Short mmCIF file of C-alpha atoms and ligand atoms in Angstrom, two decimals:
data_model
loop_
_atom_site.label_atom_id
_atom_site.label_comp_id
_atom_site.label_asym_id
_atom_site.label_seq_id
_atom_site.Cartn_x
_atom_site.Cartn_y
_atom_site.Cartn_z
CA UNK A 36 -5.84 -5.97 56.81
CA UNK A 37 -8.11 -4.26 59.70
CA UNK A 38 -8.23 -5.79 62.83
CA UNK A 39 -11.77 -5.22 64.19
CA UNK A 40 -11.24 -4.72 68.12
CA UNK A 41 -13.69 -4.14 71.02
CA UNK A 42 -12.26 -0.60 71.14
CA UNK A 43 -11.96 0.09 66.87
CA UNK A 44 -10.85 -0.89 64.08
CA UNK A 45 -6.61 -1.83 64.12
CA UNK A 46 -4.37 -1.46 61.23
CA UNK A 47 -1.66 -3.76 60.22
CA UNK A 48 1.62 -1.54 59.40
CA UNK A 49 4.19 -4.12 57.91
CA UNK A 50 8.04 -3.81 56.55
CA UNK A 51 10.23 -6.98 56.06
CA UNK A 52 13.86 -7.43 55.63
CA UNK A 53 14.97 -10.43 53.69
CA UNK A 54 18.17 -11.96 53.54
CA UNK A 55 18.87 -13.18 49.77
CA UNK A 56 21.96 -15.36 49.34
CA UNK A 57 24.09 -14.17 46.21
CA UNK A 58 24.83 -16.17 43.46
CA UNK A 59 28.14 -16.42 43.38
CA UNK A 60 30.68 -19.80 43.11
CA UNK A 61 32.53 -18.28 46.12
CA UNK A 62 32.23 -16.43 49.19
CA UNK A 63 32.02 -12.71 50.04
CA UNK A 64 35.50 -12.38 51.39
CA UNK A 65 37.33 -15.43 50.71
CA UNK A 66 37.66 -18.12 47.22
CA UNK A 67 35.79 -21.07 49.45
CA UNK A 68 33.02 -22.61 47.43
CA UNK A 69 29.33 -22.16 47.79
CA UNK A 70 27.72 -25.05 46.78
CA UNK A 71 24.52 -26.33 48.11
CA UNK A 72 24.88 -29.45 50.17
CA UNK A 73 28.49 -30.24 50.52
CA UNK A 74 29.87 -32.18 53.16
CA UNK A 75 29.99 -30.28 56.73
CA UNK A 76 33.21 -28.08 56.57
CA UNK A 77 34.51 -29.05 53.30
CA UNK A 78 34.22 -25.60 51.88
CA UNK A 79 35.68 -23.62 54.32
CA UNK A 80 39.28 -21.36 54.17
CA UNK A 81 41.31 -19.95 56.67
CA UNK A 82 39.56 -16.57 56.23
CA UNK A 83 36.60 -18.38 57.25
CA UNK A 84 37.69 -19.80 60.23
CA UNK A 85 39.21 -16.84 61.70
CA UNK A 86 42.44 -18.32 61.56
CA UNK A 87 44.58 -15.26 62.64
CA UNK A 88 46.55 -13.29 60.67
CA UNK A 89 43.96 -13.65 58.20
CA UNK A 90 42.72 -10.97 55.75
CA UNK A 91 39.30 -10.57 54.23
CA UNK A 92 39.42 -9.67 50.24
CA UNK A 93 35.93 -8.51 48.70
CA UNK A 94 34.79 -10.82 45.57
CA UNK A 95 34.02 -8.13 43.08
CA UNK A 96 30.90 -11.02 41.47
CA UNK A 97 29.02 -10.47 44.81
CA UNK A 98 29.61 -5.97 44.50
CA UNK A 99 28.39 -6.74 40.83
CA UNK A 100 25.25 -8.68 41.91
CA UNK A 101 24.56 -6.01 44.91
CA UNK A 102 24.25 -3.31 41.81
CA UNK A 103 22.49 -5.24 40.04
CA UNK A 104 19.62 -5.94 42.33
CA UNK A 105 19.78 -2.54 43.70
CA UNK A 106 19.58 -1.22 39.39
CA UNK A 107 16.58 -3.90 39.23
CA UNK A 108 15.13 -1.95 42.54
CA UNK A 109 15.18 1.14 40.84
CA UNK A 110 17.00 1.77 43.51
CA UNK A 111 19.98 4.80 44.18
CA UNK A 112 23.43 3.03 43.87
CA UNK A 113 26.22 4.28 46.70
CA UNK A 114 29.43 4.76 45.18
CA UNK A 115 31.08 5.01 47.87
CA UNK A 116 30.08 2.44 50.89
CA UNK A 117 31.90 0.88 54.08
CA UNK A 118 32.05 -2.69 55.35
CA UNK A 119 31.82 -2.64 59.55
CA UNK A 120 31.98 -5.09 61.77
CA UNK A 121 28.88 -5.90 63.73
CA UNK A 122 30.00 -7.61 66.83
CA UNK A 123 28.22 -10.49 68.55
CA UNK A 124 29.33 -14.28 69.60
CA UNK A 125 27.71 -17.10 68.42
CA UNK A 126 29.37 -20.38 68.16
CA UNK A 127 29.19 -20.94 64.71
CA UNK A 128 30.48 -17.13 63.80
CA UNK A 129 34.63 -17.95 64.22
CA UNK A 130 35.30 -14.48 64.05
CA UNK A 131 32.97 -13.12 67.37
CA UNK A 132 31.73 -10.25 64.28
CA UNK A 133 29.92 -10.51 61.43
CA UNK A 134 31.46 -8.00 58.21
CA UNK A 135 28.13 -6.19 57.50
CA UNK A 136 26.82 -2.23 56.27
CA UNK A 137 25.34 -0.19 58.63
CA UNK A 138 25.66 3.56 57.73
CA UNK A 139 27.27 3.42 54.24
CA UNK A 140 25.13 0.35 52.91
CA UNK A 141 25.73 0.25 48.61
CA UNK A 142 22.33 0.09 47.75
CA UNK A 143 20.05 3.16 48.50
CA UNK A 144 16.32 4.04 47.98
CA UNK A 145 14.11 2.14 45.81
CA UNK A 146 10.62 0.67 45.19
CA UNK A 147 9.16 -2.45 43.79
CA UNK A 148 5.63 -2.87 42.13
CA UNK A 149 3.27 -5.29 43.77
CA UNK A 150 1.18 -6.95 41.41
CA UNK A 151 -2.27 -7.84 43.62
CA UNK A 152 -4.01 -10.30 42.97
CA UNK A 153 -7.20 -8.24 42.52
CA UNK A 154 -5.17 -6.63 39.23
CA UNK A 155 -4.43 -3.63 41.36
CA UNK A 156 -0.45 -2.29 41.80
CA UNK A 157 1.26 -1.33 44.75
CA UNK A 158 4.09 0.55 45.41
CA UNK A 159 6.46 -0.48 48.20
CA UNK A 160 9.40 1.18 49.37
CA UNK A 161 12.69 -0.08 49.55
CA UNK A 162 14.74 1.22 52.13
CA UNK A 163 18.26 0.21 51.43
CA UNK A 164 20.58 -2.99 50.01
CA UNK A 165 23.75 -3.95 52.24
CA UNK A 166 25.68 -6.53 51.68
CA UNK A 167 27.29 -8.78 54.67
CA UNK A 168 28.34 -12.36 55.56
CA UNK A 169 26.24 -15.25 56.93
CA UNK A 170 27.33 -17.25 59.79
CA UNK A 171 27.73 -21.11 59.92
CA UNK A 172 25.45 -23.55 61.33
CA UNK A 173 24.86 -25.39 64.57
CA UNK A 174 24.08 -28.70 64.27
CA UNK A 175 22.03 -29.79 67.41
CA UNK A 176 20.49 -33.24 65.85
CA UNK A 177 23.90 -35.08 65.13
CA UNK A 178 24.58 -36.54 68.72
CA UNK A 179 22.52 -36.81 72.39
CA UNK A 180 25.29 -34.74 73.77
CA UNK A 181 27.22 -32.66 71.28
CA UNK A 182 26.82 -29.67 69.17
CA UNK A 183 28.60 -29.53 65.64
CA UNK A 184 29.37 -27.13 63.87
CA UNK A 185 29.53 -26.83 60.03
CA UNK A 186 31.18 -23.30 58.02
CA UNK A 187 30.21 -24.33 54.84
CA UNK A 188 27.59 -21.38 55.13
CA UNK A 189 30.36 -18.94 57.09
CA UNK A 190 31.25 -15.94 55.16
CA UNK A 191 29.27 -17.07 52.11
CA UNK A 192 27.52 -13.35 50.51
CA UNK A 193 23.92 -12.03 51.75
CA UNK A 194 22.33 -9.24 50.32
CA UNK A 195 19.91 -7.84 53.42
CA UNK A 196 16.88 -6.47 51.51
CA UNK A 197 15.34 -4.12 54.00
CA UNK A 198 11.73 -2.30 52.98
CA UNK A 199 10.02 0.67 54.36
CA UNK A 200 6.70 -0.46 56.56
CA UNK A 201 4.97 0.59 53.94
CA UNK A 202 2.89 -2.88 53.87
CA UNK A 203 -0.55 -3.18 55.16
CA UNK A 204 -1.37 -6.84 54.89
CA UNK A 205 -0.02 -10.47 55.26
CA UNK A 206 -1.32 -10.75 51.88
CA UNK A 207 1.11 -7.63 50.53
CA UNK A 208 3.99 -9.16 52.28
CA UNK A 209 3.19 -12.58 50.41
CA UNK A 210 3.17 -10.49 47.08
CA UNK A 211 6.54 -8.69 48.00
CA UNK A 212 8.51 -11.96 48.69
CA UNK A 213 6.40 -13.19 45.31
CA UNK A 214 7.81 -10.16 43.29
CA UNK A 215 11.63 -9.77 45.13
CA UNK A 216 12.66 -13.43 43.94
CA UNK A 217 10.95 -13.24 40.98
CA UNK A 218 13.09 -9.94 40.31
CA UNK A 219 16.52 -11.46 41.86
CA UNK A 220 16.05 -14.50 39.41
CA UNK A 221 15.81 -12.39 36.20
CA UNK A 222 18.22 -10.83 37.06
CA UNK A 223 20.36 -13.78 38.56
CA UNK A 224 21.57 -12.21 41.56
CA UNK A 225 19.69 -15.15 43.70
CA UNK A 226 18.71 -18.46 43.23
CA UNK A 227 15.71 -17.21 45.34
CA UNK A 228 14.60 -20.71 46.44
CA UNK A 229 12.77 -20.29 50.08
CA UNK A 230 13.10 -24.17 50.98
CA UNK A 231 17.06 -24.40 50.54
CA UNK A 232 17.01 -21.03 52.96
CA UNK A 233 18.41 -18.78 50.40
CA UNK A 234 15.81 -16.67 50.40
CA UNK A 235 14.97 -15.78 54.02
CA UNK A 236 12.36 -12.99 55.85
CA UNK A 237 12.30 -11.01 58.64
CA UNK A 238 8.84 -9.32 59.42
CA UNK A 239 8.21 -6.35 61.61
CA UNK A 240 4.60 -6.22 62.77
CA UNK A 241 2.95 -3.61 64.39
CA UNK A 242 -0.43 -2.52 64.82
CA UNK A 243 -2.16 0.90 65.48
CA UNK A 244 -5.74 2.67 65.25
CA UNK A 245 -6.06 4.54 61.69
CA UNK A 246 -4.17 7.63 61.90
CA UNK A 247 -2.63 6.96 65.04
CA UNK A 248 1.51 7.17 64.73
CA UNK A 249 3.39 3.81 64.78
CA UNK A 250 2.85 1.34 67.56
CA UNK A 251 5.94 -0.52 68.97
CA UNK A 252 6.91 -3.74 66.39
CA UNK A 253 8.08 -7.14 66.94
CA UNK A 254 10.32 -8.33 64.63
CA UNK A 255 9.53 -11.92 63.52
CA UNK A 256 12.17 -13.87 62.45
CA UNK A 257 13.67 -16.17 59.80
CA UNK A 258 10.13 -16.67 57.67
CA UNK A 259 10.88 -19.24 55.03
CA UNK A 260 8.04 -19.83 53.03
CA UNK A 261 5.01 -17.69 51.80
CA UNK A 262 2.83 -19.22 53.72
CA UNK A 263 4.56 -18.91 56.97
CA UNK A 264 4.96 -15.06 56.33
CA UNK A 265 0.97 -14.73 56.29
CA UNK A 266 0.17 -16.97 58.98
CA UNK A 267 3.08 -15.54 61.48
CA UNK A 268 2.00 -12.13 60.23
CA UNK A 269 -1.59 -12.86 61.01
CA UNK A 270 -0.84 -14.47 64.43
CA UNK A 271 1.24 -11.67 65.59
CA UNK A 272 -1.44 -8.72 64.51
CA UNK A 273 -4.12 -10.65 66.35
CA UNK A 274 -1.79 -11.23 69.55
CA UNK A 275 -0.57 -7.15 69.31
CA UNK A 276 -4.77 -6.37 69.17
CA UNK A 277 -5.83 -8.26 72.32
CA UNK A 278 -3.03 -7.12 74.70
CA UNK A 279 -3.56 -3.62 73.12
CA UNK A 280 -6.96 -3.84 73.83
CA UNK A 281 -7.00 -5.47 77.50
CA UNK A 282 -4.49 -2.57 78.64
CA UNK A 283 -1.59 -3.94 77.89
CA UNK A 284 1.96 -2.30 76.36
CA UNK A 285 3.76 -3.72 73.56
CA UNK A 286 7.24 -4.69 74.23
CA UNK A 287 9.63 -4.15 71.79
CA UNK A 288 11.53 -7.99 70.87
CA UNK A 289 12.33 -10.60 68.55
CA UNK A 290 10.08 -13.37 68.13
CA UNK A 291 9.92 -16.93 66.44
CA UNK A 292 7.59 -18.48 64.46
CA UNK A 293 6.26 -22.08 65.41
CA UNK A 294 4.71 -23.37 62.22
CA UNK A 295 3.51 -26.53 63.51
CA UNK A 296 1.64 -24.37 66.28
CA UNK A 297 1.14 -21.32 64.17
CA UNK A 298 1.75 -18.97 66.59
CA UNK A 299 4.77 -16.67 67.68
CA UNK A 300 7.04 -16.71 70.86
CA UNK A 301 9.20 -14.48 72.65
CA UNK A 302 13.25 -15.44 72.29
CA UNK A 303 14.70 -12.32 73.09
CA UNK A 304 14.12 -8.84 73.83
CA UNK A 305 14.81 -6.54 71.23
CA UNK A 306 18.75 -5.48 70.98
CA UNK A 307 19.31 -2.06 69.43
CA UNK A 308 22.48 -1.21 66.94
CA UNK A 309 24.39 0.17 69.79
CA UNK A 310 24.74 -3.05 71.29
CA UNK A 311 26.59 -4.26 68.64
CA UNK A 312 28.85 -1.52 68.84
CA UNK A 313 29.17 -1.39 64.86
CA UNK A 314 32.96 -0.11 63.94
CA UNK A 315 34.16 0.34 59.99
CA UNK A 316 36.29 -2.96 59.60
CA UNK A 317 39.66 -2.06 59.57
CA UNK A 318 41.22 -4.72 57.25
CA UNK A 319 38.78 -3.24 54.54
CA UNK A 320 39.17 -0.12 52.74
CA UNK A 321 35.73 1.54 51.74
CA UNK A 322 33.97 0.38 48.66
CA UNK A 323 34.18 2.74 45.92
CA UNK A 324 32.71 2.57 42.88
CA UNK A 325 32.92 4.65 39.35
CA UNK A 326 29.57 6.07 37.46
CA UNK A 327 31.23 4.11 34.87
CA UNK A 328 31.43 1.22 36.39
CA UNK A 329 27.61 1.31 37.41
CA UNK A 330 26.14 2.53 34.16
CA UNK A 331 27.60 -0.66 32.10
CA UNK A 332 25.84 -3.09 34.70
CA UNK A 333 22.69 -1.19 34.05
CA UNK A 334 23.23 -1.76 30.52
CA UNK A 335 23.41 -5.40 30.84
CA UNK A 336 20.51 -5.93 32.59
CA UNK A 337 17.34 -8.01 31.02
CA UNK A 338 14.30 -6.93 30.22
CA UNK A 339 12.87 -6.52 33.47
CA UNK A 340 9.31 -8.66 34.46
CA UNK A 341 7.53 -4.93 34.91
CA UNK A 342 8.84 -3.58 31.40
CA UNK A 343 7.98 -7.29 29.98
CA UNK A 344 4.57 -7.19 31.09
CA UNK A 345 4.24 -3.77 29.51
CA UNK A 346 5.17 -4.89 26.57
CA UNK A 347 3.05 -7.86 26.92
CA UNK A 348 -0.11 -5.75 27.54
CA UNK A 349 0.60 -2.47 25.09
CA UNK A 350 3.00 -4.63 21.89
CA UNK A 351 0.87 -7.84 21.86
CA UNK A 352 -2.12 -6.89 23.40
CA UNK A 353 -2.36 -9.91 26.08
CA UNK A 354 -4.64 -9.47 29.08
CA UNK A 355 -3.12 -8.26 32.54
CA UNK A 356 -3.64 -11.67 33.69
CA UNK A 357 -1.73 -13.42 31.19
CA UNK A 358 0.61 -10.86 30.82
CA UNK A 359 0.68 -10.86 35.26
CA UNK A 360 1.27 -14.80 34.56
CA UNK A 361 3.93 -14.92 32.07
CA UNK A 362 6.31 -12.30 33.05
CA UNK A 363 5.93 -13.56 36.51
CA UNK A 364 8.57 -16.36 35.79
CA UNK A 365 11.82 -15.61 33.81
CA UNK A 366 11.32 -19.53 32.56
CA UNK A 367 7.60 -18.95 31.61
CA UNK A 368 8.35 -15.80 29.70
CA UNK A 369 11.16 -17.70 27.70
CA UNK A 370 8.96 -20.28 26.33
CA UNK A 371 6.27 -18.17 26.25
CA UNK A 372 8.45 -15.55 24.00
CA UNK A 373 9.44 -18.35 21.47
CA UNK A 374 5.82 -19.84 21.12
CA UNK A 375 4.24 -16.16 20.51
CA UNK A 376 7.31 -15.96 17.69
CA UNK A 377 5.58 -15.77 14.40
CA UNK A 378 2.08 -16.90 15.97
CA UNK A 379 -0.70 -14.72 17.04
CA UNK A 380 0.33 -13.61 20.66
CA UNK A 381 -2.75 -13.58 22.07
CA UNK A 382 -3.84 -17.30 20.98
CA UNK A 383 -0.34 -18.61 22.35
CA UNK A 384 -0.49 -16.60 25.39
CA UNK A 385 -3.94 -18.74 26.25
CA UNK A 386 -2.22 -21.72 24.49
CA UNK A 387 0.47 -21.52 27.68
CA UNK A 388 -1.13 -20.11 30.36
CA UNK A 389 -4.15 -22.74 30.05
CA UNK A 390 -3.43 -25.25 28.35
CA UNK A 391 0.11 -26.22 29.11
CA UNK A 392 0.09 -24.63 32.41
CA UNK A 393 -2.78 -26.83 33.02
CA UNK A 394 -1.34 -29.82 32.41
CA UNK A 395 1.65 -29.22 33.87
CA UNK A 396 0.36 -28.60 37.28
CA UNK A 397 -1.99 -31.45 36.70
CA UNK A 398 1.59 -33.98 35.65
CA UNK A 399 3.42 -32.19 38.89
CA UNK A 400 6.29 -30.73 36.48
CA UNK A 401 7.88 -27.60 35.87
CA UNK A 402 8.31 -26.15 32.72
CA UNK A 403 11.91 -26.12 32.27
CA UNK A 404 10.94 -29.95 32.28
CA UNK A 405 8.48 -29.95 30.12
CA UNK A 406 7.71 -32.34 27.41
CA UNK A 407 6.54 -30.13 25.12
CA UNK A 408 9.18 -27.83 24.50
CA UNK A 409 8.25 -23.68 23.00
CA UNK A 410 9.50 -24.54 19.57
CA UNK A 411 7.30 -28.01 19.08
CA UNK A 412 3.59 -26.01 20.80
CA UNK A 413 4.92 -23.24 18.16
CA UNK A 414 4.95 -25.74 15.51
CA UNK A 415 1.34 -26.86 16.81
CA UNK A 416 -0.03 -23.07 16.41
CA UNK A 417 1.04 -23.24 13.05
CA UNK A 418 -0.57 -25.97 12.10
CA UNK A 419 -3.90 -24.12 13.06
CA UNK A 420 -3.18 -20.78 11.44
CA UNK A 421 -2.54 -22.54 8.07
CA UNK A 422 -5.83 -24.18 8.60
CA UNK A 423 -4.35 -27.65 8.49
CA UNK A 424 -6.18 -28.72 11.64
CA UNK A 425 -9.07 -27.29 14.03
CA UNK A 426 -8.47 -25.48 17.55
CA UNK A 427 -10.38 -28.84 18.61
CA UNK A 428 -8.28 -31.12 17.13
CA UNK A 429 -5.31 -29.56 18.03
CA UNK A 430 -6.16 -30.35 21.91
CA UNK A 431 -6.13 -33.51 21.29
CA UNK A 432 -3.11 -33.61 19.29
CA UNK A 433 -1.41 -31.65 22.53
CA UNK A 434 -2.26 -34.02 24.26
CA UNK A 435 -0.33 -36.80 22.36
CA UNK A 436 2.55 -34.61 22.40
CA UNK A 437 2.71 -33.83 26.18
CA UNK A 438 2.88 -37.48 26.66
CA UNK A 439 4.68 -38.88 23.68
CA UNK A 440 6.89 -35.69 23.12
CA UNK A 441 6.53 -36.00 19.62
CA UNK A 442 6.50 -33.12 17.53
CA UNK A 443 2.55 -31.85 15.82
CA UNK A 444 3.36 -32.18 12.18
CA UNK A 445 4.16 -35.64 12.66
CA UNK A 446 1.26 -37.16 15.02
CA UNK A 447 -1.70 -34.90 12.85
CA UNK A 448 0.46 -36.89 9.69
CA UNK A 449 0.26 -40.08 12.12
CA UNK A 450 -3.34 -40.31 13.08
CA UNK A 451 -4.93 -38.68 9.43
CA UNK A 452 -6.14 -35.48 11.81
CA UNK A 453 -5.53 -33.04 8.85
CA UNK A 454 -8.65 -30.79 8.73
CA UNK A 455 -10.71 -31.60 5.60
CA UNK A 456 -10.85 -28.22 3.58
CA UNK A 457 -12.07 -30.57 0.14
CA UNK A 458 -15.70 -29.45 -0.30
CA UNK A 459 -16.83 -32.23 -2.25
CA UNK A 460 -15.54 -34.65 0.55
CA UNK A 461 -17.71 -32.31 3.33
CA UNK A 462 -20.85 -32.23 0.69
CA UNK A 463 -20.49 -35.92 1.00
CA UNK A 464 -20.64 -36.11 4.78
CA UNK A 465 -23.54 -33.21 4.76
CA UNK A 466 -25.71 -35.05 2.20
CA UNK A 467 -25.19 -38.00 4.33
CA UNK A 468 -26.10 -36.66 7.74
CA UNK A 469 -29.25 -34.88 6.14
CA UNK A 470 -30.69 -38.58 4.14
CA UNK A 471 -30.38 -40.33 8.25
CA UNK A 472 -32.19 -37.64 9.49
CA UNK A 473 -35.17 -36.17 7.01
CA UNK A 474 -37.84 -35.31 9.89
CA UNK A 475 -35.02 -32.78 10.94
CA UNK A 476 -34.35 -30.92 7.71
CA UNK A 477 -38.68 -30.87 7.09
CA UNK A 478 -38.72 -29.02 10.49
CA UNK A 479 -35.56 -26.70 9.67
CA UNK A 480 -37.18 -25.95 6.88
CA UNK A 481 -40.62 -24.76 8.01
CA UNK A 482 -38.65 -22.61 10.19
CA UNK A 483 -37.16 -24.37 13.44
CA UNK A 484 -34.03 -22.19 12.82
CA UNK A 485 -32.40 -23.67 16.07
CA UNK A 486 -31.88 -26.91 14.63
CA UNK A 487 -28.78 -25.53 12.23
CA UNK A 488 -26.64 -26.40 14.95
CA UNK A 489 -27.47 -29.64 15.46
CA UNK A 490 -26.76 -30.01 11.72
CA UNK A 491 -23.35 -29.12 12.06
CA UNK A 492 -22.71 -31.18 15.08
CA UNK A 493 -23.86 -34.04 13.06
CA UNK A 494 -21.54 -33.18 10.14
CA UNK A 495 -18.75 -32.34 12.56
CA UNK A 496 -19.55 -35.68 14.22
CA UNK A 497 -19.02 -37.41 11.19
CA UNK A 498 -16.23 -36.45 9.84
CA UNK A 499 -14.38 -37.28 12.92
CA UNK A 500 -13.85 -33.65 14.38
CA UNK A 501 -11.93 -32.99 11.24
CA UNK A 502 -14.25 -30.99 8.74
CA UNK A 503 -13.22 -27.25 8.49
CA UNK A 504 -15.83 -25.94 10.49
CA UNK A 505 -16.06 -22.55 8.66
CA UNK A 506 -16.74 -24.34 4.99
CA UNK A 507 -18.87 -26.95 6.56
CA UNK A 508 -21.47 -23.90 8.09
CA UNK A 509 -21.73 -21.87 4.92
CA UNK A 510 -22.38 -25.50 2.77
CA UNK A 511 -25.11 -26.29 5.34
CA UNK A 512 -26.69 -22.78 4.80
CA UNK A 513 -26.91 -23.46 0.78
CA UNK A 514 -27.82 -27.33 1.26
CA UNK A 515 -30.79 -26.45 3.73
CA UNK A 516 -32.02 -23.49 1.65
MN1 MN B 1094 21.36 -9.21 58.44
#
């Protein structure tokens, strides 16, 4: 995005760290549960609540899931890593620190491939995985008076996501969130769902003249939806521009988004990691982990959606759209891989990404809950590769099924929608269709060529939609001759 100013043109420089809750049933450092939604401080242990005397254990599911995102990443894995303690109070953090990384984070370099929606890629750089604890919540809408607290959320497993500012657009930072939890969800590290908050962004925003070296950032935080990240993002830019441009001096601090006012406030000025006064934790020995160990994640990874659209695009020759759509969603590409099974991929590719896609948009439902399941819009393919009923038809009969759930074989059986293939049955029809309308063939024949297609919309007409449409244009060729 360029900013055009009074005094040039501005660019946006953009790098976002995102806070992804791991999947796991329990918490980073203690067996408490994880569930979404629980009753305020039923799923909290001692550990939790700093009781003292207490000691932190690591949950080897949530190292596992760190690798695994950081493997997914493409991203250098630390063997050896350290928890420290990153010390601040807050009233819902028990402890006065939060158990974070800071110089020995387990997850190194990596990049991720932006697919823009102009079909062009973009690389992004990822600056490092660490894993760390969230904090519990404040509950400020429970009583006129009182603050609660709940620790459901205390010590449960984040995995900070941190990129380089390699971003230059609201727009690229929408793709990045777009492409991060579509990655954490094949791989299952996340549940990546932005409205229950476990998926959660940070953006820095800065803004400089082309060339120019980095401008001072503001760091905009807790983002939890798409949209927000693009219209905080594009708020911010605009508001860095015009003090740049009146004479003004950015000042380094962390800022708020108000989305019902769309615009970005100051709520504190910008602490640096000194003030934390990060220490290794003490009750934690380092993290180390074998080659071995790392290698037999890797191996049990999933196809990933980059190597599945690949595939999609050089093995089945789909288009980069559909292949863009399908691989976007580890569900999509699931039903989409056992309705392309022993069916043209390209026809079932448009089969779901238009015409089930469409109508599940236009019914509000997603496809795990679909009423057409892969195996029955499978069965409907077949059914038009044998011939046994037209592409025409067969919208209508997927139409049936998407609201009757019934399987293809059985409604074209049903409704008598098998395509008629019996030549003497289409002869019939075109003999019909050319005694009602005589003054049409006379003028075919002394050479009104066009009218051949009215002829077989006739004959199509007639038989219901069901005449093969191939036999019924080379009869009317001889017939009219
Ligand atoms: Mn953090």
């Amino acid at each position: 995005m360029i900013i055009k100013g009074n005094t040039g043109d501005w660019e946006v420089i953009l790098g976002l760290e995102v806070h992804a809750q791991v999947h796991s049933n329990s918490k980073l450092f203690s067996g408490a549960a994880t569930d979404f939604g629980s009753e305020p401080n039923t799923q909290v242990s001692l550990v939790d609540s700093a009781m003292p005397g207490m000691l932190p254990v690591i949950n080897e599911v949530c190292v596992e899931q760190a690798v695994k995102t950081g493997l997914a990443l493409n991203a250098e894995i630390n063997l050896r890593s350290v928890f420290d303690r990153k010390n601040y109070f807050y009233p819902d953090l028990p402890q006065g620190y939060q158990i974070s990384q800071y110089l020995y984070p387990i997850v190194g370099k990596g990049k991720i491939v932006l697919d823009m929606p102009d079909g062009t890629a973009r690389e992004v750089g990822i600056t490092r995985i660490h894993l760390e604890q969230d904090a519990g919540k404040s509950l400020h809408d429970q009583s006129p008076v009182n603050t609660f607290i709940d620790l459901n959320r205390a010590g449960v497993a984040l995995m900070e996501i941190v990129s380089e500012p390699d971003m230059r657009s609201p727009n690229e930072a929408a793709e990045f969130m777009k492409k991060l939890r579509t990655i954490v969800r094949y791989v299952d590290s996340c549940d990546g769902d932005m409205e229950k908050g476990n998926m959660r962004c940070d953006a820095n925003v800065s803004v400089r003249k082309i060339g120019d070296k980095l401008g001072t950032r503001c760091e905009i935080k807790n983002l939890n939806s798409v949209r927000n990240i693009i219209r905080a993002i594009e708020f911010e830019a605009n508001r860095q521009v015009e003090i740049l441009e009146s004479g003004g001096t950015i000042r380094q601090e962390t800022r708020l988004f108000d989305a019902d006012k769309g615009e970005t406030r100051t709520m504190r000025t910008k602490e640096d990691a000194h003030d934390y006064r990060y220490f290794p934790d003490p009750d934690l020995y380092p993290l180390v982990l074998t080659q071995d160990y790392v290698d037999k994640i890797k191996k049990s990874l999933p196809e990933l959606p980059d190597e599945k659209k690949t595939r999609y695009m050089q093995q089945m020759g789909l288009s980069a759209y559909d292949a863009s759509v399908i691989s976007a969603d580890k569900t999509n590409a699931e039903y989409y891989d056992v309705v392309a099974k022993g069916n043209d991929p390209k026809m079932a590719a448009s089969w779901v990404t238009a015409e089930l896609f469409g109508r599940l948009n236009k019914a509000g439902i997603e496809i795990d809950k679909s009423p057409v399941k892969a195996e029955q819009l499978s069965g409907l393919l077949k059914l038009i590769s044998d011939n046994t009923i037209s592409g025409k038809i067969a919208k209508q009969v997927f139409d049936i099924m998407f609201e009757t759930g019934k399987d293809a074989a059985a409604i074209v059986e049903e409704q008598g929608l098998k395509q008629v293939t019996d030549t003497s049955a289409i002869e019939k029809v075109i003999d019909e269709v050319m005694a009602a309308n005589q003054d049409k063939v006379a003028e075919y024949k002394s050479g009104k060529d066009k009218l051949f297609g009215f002829f077989v919309g006739q004959v199509m007409k007639v038989s219901g939609g069901k005449a093969n449409p191939a036999i019924v244009n080379e009869m009317l060729k001889k017939k009219l001759s």
